[in-house]
Amino acid sequence: MIEIGRGSVNKMSARLDASNVEYAFRLGESEIPVNPLIGKTVRLEYLGAIHCSHCGRRTKTSFSQGYCYPCMQKLAQCDICIMSPEKCHHEHGTCRDPSWGQQFCMTDHVVYLANSSGVKVGITRATQLPTRWLDQGASQALPIVRVATRQQSGFVEDLFRSQVADRTNWRALLKGDAPSVDLSAIRQQLFESCAEGLTALQTRFGLQAIQLLHDVEPIQIRYPVEAYPTKIVSFNLDKDPIAEGTLLGVKGQYLIFDTGVINIRKYTAYQLAVHQ
Ligand SMILES: [Zn+2]
């Protein structure tokens, strides 16, 4: 086998070409297209070092997907309110980095429905679409509410969460294509069943801030997967530094080999070598 790249790994880049997803490994500064590797033998090798994505210092363990412990404790992007946006504390003057918050949280967000392993509700910055859906392996997706801040997206998601899941079952995701669902119909059901809560949010934040998207059409997404595994085993690079097999496909941030699956995002900031 020959080495085709090495460096600090980041989540794969994913872009839509018509409805098809094109992936690339990101290793340090270089990008290596992944789709052409499907059907071939590929080996990932963890080289034994992790360098923090923020400060570059070497860390034994990766925290919050790619940070050292001190950065995990001080960066705004590692704060509890990123996972639970309704807990945003910017207005109390306690944001870990108010200018970061201003740039990344006090900006338009989208609440969406996605079908990855069944219907789920999710949120993301408006500029992160459709990347967010591709990272999650969604085969259908539909933006349903546009809001003015991350915190507001958390409030809206909270309303919908009582009716729709907010997690992806990754095992189901890697076992096959999710059966198609009518996301537009589910949007209408949610708008109706949560009407009171939505009106309350519009009264609190304004009609401009909380906009229901009635007329958007769902998009369809196809992943480059030649075959799904019947039994799902995960590689763990912390225990065994080599993940190798015939690459069957890519979905979300998962590489699917005939020998097991691996979530590339989980290894953000690990030094990896890729062989073909
Ligand atoms: Zn750091």
mmCIF file of C-alpha atoms and ligand atoms in Angstrom:
data_model
loop_
_atom_site.group_PDB
_atom_site.id
_atom_site.type_symbol
_atom_site.label_atom_id
_atom_site.label_comp_id
_atom_site.label_asym_id
_atom_site.label_seq_id
_atom_site.Cartn_x
_atom_site.Cartn_y
_atom_site.Cartn_z
ATOM 1 C CA MET A 1 0.000 0.000 0.000
ATOM 2 C CA ILE A 2 1.100 3.570 -0.527
ATOM 3 C CA GLU A 3 0.572 6.549 1.735
ATOM 4 C CA ILE A 4 -1.710 9.118 0.099
ATOM 5 C CA GLY A 5 -1.873 11.621 2.929
ATOM 6 C CA ARG A 6 -0.993 12.385 6.522
ATOM 7 C CA GLY A 7 -1.680 15.102 9.034
ATOM 8 C CA SER A 8 -4.045 16.337 11.680
ATOM 9 C CA VAL A 9 -7.483 15.089 10.670
ATOM 10 C CA ASN A 10 -10.594 17.232 10.555
ATOM 11 C CA LYS A 11 -14.111 16.122 9.751
ATOM 12 C CA MET A 12 -14.445 15.263 6.075
ATOM 13 C CA SER A 13 -15.567 17.996 3.757
ATOM 14 C CA ALA A 14 -18.875 17.120 2.120
ATOM 15 C CA ARG A 15 -20.564 18.865 -0.755
ATOM 16 C CA LEU A 16 -23.620 18.225 -2.834
ATOM 17 C CA ASP A 17 -23.254 17.591 -6.540
ATOM 18 C CA ALA A 18 -26.885 17.475 -7.692
ATOM 19 C CA SER A 19 -28.240 15.089 -5.040
ATOM 20 C CA ASN A 20 -24.987 13.178 -4.592
ATOM 21 C CA VAL A 21 -22.495 13.746 -1.791
ATOM 22 C CA GLU A 22 -18.805 14.197 -2.625
ATOM 23 C CA TYR A 23 -16.446 13.670 0.316
ATOM 24 C CA ALA A 24 -12.823 14.588 0.932
ATOM 25 C CA PHE A 25 -10.474 13.771 3.803
ATOM 26 C CA ARG A 26 -9.015 16.868 5.376
ATOM 27 C CA LEU A 27 -5.534 16.154 6.687
ATOM 28 C CA GLY A 28 -3.711 19.293 7.792
ATOM 29 C CA GLU A 29 -3.891 21.618 4.809
ATOM 30 C CA SER A 30 -4.537 18.972 2.193
ATOM 31 C CA GLU A 31 -7.753 17.474 0.877
ATOM 32 C CA ILE A 32 -7.980 13.955 -0.519
ATOM 33 C CA PRO A 33 -11.140 12.953 -2.409
ATOM 34 C CA VAL A 34 -12.775 9.943 -0.762
ATOM 35 C CA ASN A 35 -15.379 8.877 -3.350
ATOM 36 C CA PRO A 36 -12.752 7.481 -5.770
ATOM 37 C CA LEU A 37 -11.486 5.210 -2.954
ATOM 38 C CA ILE A 38 -14.794 3.353 -2.670
ATOM 39 C CA GLY A 39 -14.403 -0.284 -3.671
ATOM 40 C CA LYS A 40 -10.666 -0.198 -2.867
ATOM 41 C CA THR A 41 -8.607 -1.276 0.110
ATOM 42 C CA VAL A 42 -7.921 1.676 2.385
ATOM 43 C CA ARG A 43 -5.990 1.857 5.633
ATOM 44 C CA LEU A 44 -6.197 4.578 8.274
ATOM 45 C CA GLU A 45 -3.334 4.670 10.737
ATOM 46 C CA TYR A 46 -3.346 6.703 13.940
ATOM 47 C CA LEU A 47 0.197 7.973 14.413
ATOM 48 C CA GLY A 48 -0.092 8.377 18.179
ATOM 49 C CA ALA A 49 -0.401 12.141 18.667
ATOM 50 C CA ILE A 50 -3.301 14.535 19.111
ATOM 51 C CA HIS A 51 -2.773 18.288 18.754
ATOM 52 C CA CYS A 52 -5.484 20.648 20.026
ATOM 53 C CA SER A 53 -7.490 22.172 17.145
ATOM 54 C CA HIS A 54 -7.343 25.578 18.821
ATOM 55 C CA CYS A 55 -3.901 26.037 20.402
ATOM 56 C CA GLY A 56 -1.935 23.212 18.780
ATOM 57 C CA ARG A 57 -0.568 21.853 22.057
ATOM 58 C CA ARG A 58 -0.218 18.107 22.324
ATOM 59 C CA THR A 59 -2.927 16.479 24.395
ATOM 60 C CA LYS A 60 -3.288 12.875 25.549
ATOM 61 C CA THR A 61 -7.064 12.967 25.186
ATOM 62 C CA SER A 62 -9.252 14.886 22.764
ATOM 63 C CA PHE A 63 -12.025 16.853 24.508
ATOM 64 C CA SER A 64 -15.149 18.220 22.788
ATOM 65 C CA GLN A 65 -13.979 16.685 19.484
ATOM 66 C CA GLY A 66 -10.462 18.000 19.103
ATOM 67 C CA TYR A 67 -9.510 20.285 21.978
ATOM 68 C CA CYS A 68 -7.051 20.086 24.884
ATOM 69 C CA TYR A 69 -8.453 20.263 28.409
ATOM 70 C CA PRO A 70 -7.656 23.971 29.071
ATOM 71 C CA CYS A 71 -9.219 25.016 25.731
ATOM 72 C CA MET A 72 -12.274 22.841 26.399
ATOM 73 C CA GLN A 73 -12.745 24.734 29.666
ATOM 74 C CA LYS A 74 -12.304 28.223 28.283
ATOM 75 C CA LEU A 75 -13.572 28.307 24.674
ATOM 76 C CA ALA A 76 -17.084 29.576 24.022
ATOM 77 C CA GLN A 77 -17.589 26.839 21.400
ATOM 78 C CA CYS A 78 -17.090 24.185 24.124
ATOM 79 C CA ASP A 79 -19.563 25.723 26.586
ATOM 80 C CA ILE A 80 -22.731 23.906 27.690
ATOM 81 C CA CYS A 81 -24.921 26.377 25.769
ATOM 82 C CA ILE A 82 -23.599 25.085 22.431
ATOM 83 C CA MET A 83 -25.139 21.681 23.152
ATOM 84 C CA SER A 84 -28.165 23.254 24.881
ATOM 85 C CA PRO A 85 -28.736 26.609 23.116
ATOM 86 C CA GLU A 86 -31.693 27.508 25.321
ATOM 87 C CA LYS A 87 -29.081 27.897 28.103
ATOM 88 C CA CYS A 88 -27.401 30.821 26.280
ATOM 89 C CA HIS A 89 -26.156 33.286 28.922
ATOM 90 C CA HIS A 90 -24.826 35.980 26.600
ATOM 91 C CA GLU A 91 -27.386 38.518 27.826
ATOM 92 C CA HIS A 92 -26.137 38.072 31.391
ATOM 93 C CA GLY A 93 -22.663 39.168 30.340
ATOM 94 C CA THR A 94 -21.174 35.757 31.158
ATOM 95 C CA CYS A 95 -20.433 34.491 27.651
ATOM 96 C CA ARG A 96 -16.960 32.947 27.616
ATOM 97 C CA ASP A 97 -16.159 35.017 24.545
ATOM 98 C CA PRO A 98 -18.844 37.625 23.749
ATOM 99 C CA SER A 99 -17.393 38.492 20.351
ATOM 100 C CA TRP A 100 -17.392 34.802 19.337
ATOM 101 C CA GLY A 101 -20.991 34.599 20.580
ATOM 102 C CA GLN A 102 -21.880 37.670 18.569
ATOM 103 C CA GLN A 103 -20.463 36.139 15.407
ATOM 104 C CA PHE A 104 -21.676 32.547 15.749
ATOM 105 C CA CYS A 105 -24.780 32.673 17.977
ATOM 106 C CA MET A 106 -26.353 36.097 17.434
ATOM 107 C CA THR A 107 -26.960 35.243 13.814
ATOM 108 C CA ASP A 108 -29.666 33.518 11.776
ATOM 109 C CA HIS A 109 -30.285 29.892 12.669
ATOM 110 C CA VAL A 110 -32.513 27.294 11.064
ATOM 111 C CA VAL A 111 -34.629 24.652 12.738
ATOM 112 C CA TYR A 112 -34.990 21.717 10.355
ATOM 113 C CA LEU A 113 -36.487 18.294 9.965
ATOM 114 C CA ALA A 114 -34.191 15.577 8.694
ATOM 115 C CA ASN A 115 -34.648 11.912 7.935
ATOM 116 C CA SER A 116 -31.457 10.086 8.813
ATOM 117 C CA SER A 117 -32.590 7.028 10.740
ATOM 118 C CA GLY A 118 -36.158 8.279 11.040
ATOM 119 C CA VAL A 119 -37.412 11.825 11.433
ATOM 120 C CA LYS A 120 -35.544 14.148 13.746
ATOM 121 C CA VAL A 121 -35.508 17.839 14.490
ATOM 122 C CA GLY A 122 -32.240 19.767 14.519
ATOM 123 C CA ILE A 123 -30.791 23.246 14.501
ATOM 124 C CA THR A 124 -27.876 24.877 12.772
ATOM 125 C CA ARG A 125 -26.493 28.217 11.676
ATOM 126 C CA ALA A 126 -28.129 29.203 8.412
ATOM 127 C CA THR A 127 -24.709 29.297 6.716
ATOM 128 C CA GLN A 128 -24.044 25.646 7.665
ATOM 129 C CA LEU A 129 -26.659 24.263 5.302
ATOM 130 C CA PRO A 130 -26.589 21.821 3.644
ATOM 131 C CA THR A 131 -23.280 20.742 5.283
ATOM 132 C CA ARG A 132 -24.958 19.959 8.592
ATOM 133 C CA TRP A 133 -27.355 17.524 6.904
ATOM 134 C CA LEU A 134 -24.557 15.788 5.013
ATOM 135 C CA ASP A 135 -22.543 15.438 8.239
ATOM 136 C CA GLN A 136 -25.516 13.722 9.837
ATOM 137 C CA GLY A 137 -26.217 11.356 6.971
ATOM 138 C CA ALA A 138 -29.727 12.700 6.357
ATOM 139 C CA SER A 139 -31.362 11.373 3.194
ATOM 140 C CA GLN A 140 -34.109 14.014 3.283
ATOM 141 C CA ALA A 141 -34.094 17.445 4.917
ATOM 142 C CA LEU A 142 -36.383 20.437 5.231
ATOM 143 C CA PRO A 143 -35.801 23.810 6.939
ATOM 144 C CA ILE A 144 -39.003 24.653 8.848
ATOM 145 C CA VAL A 145 -38.300 27.718 11.010
ATOM 146 C CA ARG A 146 -35.815 30.536 10.577
ATOM 147 C CA VAL A 147 -34.845 32.408 13.758
ATOM 148 C CA ALA A 148 -32.540 35.309 14.638
ATOM 149 C CA THR A 149 -30.295 33.667 17.271
ATOM 150 C CA ARG A 150 -29.000 30.299 18.378
ATOM 151 C CA GLN A 151 -30.866 30.576 21.653
ATOM 152 C CA GLN A 152 -34.175 31.082 19.828
ATOM 153 C CA SER A 153 -33.484 27.976 17.743
ATOM 154 C CA GLY A 154 -33.087 26.107 21.027
ATOM 155 C CA PHE A 155 -36.465 27.299 22.256
ATOM 156 C CA VAL A 156 -38.168 26.257 19.010
ATOM 157 C CA GLU A 157 -36.400 22.888 18.959
ATOM 158 C CA ASP A 158 -37.509 22.358 22.532
ATOM 159 C CA LEU A 159 -41.148 22.778 21.467
ATOM 160 C CA PHE A 160 -40.800 20.236 18.658
ATOM 161 C CA ARG A 161 -38.784 17.780 20.713
ATOM 162 C CA SER A 162 -41.898 16.661 22.516
ATOM 163 C CA GLN A 163 -43.193 15.283 19.175
ATOM 164 C CA VAL A 164 -40.091 14.345 17.163
ATOM 165 C CA ALA A 165 -36.759 12.748 18.097
ATOM 166 C CA ASP A 166 -33.659 14.959 18.269
ATOM 167 C CA ARG A 167 -31.080 12.174 17.964
ATOM 168 C CA THR A 168 -29.840 10.015 15.144
ATOM 169 C CA ASN A 169 -29.623 6.276 15.716
ATOM 170 C CA TRP A 170 -26.222 5.785 14.054
ATOM 171 C CA ARG A 171 -26.503 2.019 13.929
ATOM 172 C CA ALA A 172 -29.751 2.276 11.976
ATOM 173 C CA LEU A 173 -28.140 4.957 9.809
ATOM 174 C CA LEU A 174 -25.379 2.519 8.800
ATOM 175 C CA LYS A 175 -27.677 -0.433 8.192
ATOM 176 C CA GLY A 176 -29.459 0.932 5.171
ATOM 177 C CA ASP A 177 -31.347 3.742 3.503
ATOM 178 C CA ALA A 178 -33.991 5.314 5.738
ATOM 179 C CA PRO A 179 -37.520 4.752 4.358
ATOM 180 C CA SER A 180 -38.745 7.948 2.726
ATOM 181 C CA VAL A 181 -41.101 10.150 4.770
ATOM 182 C CA ASP A 182 -43.299 13.145 3.972
ATOM 183 C CA LEU A 183 -41.418 15.904 5.795
ATOM 184 C CA SER A 184 -43.810 18.612 4.551
ATOM 185 C CA ALA A 185 -46.735 16.814 6.188
ATOM 186 C CA ILE A 186 -44.781 16.456 9.448
ATOM 187 C CA ARG A 187 -43.965 20.178 9.311
ATOM 188 C CA GLN A 188 -47.673 20.987 9.096
ATOM 189 C CA GLN A 189 -48.490 18.653 11.975
ATOM 190 C CA LEU A 190 -45.780 20.275 14.119
ATOM 191 C CA PHE A 191 -46.934 23.804 13.283
ATOM 192 C CA GLU A 192 -50.459 22.838 14.312
ATOM 193 C CA SER A 193 -49.654 20.907 17.462
ATOM 194 C CA CYS A 194 -47.112 23.520 18.643
ATOM 195 C CA ALA A 195 -49.053 26.583 17.491
ATOM 196 C CA GLU A 196 -49.505 27.959 20.979
ATOM 197 C CA GLY A 197 -45.833 27.690 21.866
ATOM 198 C CA LEU A 198 -44.759 29.190 18.525
ATOM 199 C CA THR A 199 -47.097 32.153 18.979
ATOM 200 C CA ALA A 200 -45.707 32.705 22.465
ATOM 201 C CA LEU A 201 -42.150 32.815 21.056
ATOM 202 C CA GLN A 202 -43.241 35.224 18.308
ATOM 203 C CA THR A 203 -44.822 37.473 20.923
ATOM 204 C CA ARG A 204 -41.632 37.384 22.989
ATOM 205 C CA PHE A 205 -39.069 37.844 20.200
ATOM 206 C CA GLY A 206 -41.103 39.338 17.339
ATOM 207 C CA LEU A 207 -42.516 38.008 14.076
ATOM 208 C CA GLN A 208 -39.330 38.993 12.242
ATOM 209 C CA ALA A 209 -37.237 36.868 14.613
ATOM 210 C CA ILE A 210 -39.294 33.653 14.472
ATOM 211 C CA GLN A 211 -40.328 32.931 10.882
ATOM 212 C CA LEU A 212 -42.255 29.772 10.025
ATOM 213 C CA LEU A 213 -41.206 28.446 6.622
ATOM 214 C CA HIS A 214 -44.371 27.129 5.012
ATOM 215 C CA ASP A 215 -43.319 26.887 1.378
ATOM 216 C CA VAL A 216 -39.859 25.310 1.326
ATOM 217 C CA GLU A 217 -39.505 21.950 -0.487
ATOM 218 C CA PRO A 218 -37.586 19.046 1.091
ATOM 219 C CA ILE A 219 -34.267 18.100 -0.490
ATOM 220 C CA GLN A 220 -33.128 14.567 -1.244
ATOM 221 C CA ILE A 221 -29.561 13.457 -0.554
ATOM 222 C CA ARG A 222 -27.770 10.364 -1.879
ATOM 223 C CA TYR A 223 -24.645 8.974 -0.214
ATOM 224 C CA PRO A 224 -21.906 7.074 -1.990
ATOM 225 C CA VAL A 225 -22.552 3.658 -0.443
ATOM 226 C CA GLU A 226 -22.117 0.488 -2.539
ATOM 227 C CA ALA A 227 -23.214 -1.883 0.206
ATOM 228 C CA TYR A 228 -24.275 -1.686 3.847
ATOM 229 C CA PRO A 229 -22.783 -4.031 6.460
ATOM 230 C CA THR A 230 -25.072 -6.640 7.997
ATOM 231 C CA LYS A 231 -23.332 -6.479 11.360
ATOM 232 C CA ILE A 232 -21.965 -3.190 12.651
ATOM 233 C CA VAL A 233 -18.642 -3.116 14.443
ATOM 234 C CA SER A 234 -16.776 0.117 15.140
ATOM 235 C CA PHE A 235 -13.072 0.699 14.852
ATOM 236 C CA ASN A 236 -11.507 2.305 17.917
ATOM 237 C CA LEU A 237 -8.194 3.967 17.049
ATOM 238 C CA ASP A 238 -7.378 4.504 20.744
ATOM 239 C CA LYS A 239 -7.287 0.720 21.200
ATOM 240 C CA ASP A 240 -6.017 -0.339 17.795
ATOM 241 C CA PRO A 241 -4.300 2.321 15.657
ATOM 242 C CA ILE A 242 -5.168 0.642 12.351
ATOM 243 C CA ALA A 243 -8.523 0.669 10.578
ATOM 244 C CA GLU A 244 -8.330 -1.216 7.299
ATOM 245 C CA GLY A 245 -10.640 -2.867 4.835
ATOM 246 C CA THR A 246 -12.433 -2.506 1.548
ATOM 247 C CA LEU A 247 -14.210 0.831 1.621
ATOM 248 C CA LEU A 248 -17.898 0.165 0.911
ATOM 249 C CA GLY A 249 -19.084 3.733 1.227
ATOM 250 C CA VAL A 250 -19.405 6.957 3.173
ATOM 251 C CA LYS A 251 -22.458 8.292 4.988
ATOM 252 C CA GLY A 252 -22.531 11.228 7.356
ATOM 253 C CA GLN A 253 -19.034 11.327 8.826
ATOM 254 C CA TYR A 254 -18.794 7.523 8.812
ATOM 255 C CA LEU A 255 -16.518 5.470 6.615
ATOM 256 C CA ILE A 256 -18.095 2.070 6.016
ATOM 257 C CA PHE A 257 -15.574 -0.735 5.481
ATOM 258 C CA ASP A 258 -16.348 -4.417 4.976
ATOM 259 C CA THR A 259 -14.472 -4.898 8.264
ATOM 260 C CA GLY A 260 -16.188 -2.197 10.382
ATOM 261 C CA VAL A 261 -17.219 1.451 10.532
ATOM 262 C CA ILE A 262 -15.428 4.539 11.796
ATOM 263 C CA ASN A 263 -16.734 7.979 12.697
ATOM 264 C CA ILE A 264 -14.065 10.341 11.370
ATOM 265 C CA ARG A 265 -15.378 13.322 13.321
ATOM 266 C CA LYS A 266 -14.708 11.513 16.587
ATOM 267 C CA TYR A 267 -10.990 11.590 15.713
ATOM 268 C CA THR A 268 -10.741 15.300 14.966
ATOM 269 C CA ALA A 269 -7.172 16.539 15.715
ATOM 270 C CA TYR A 270 -5.655 13.027 15.667
ATOM 271 C CA GLN A 271 -2.554 12.642 13.516
ATOM 272 C CA LEU A 272 -3.521 10.137 10.843
ATOM 273 C CA ALA A 273 -1.968 8.593 7.787
ATOM 274 C CA VAL A 274 -4.128 7.290 4.947
ATOM 275 C CA HIS A 275 -2.894 4.446 2.741
ATOM 276 C CA GLN A 276 -4.336 3.018 -0.386
HETATM 277 ZN ZN ZN B 1 -5.798 23.860 23.285
#
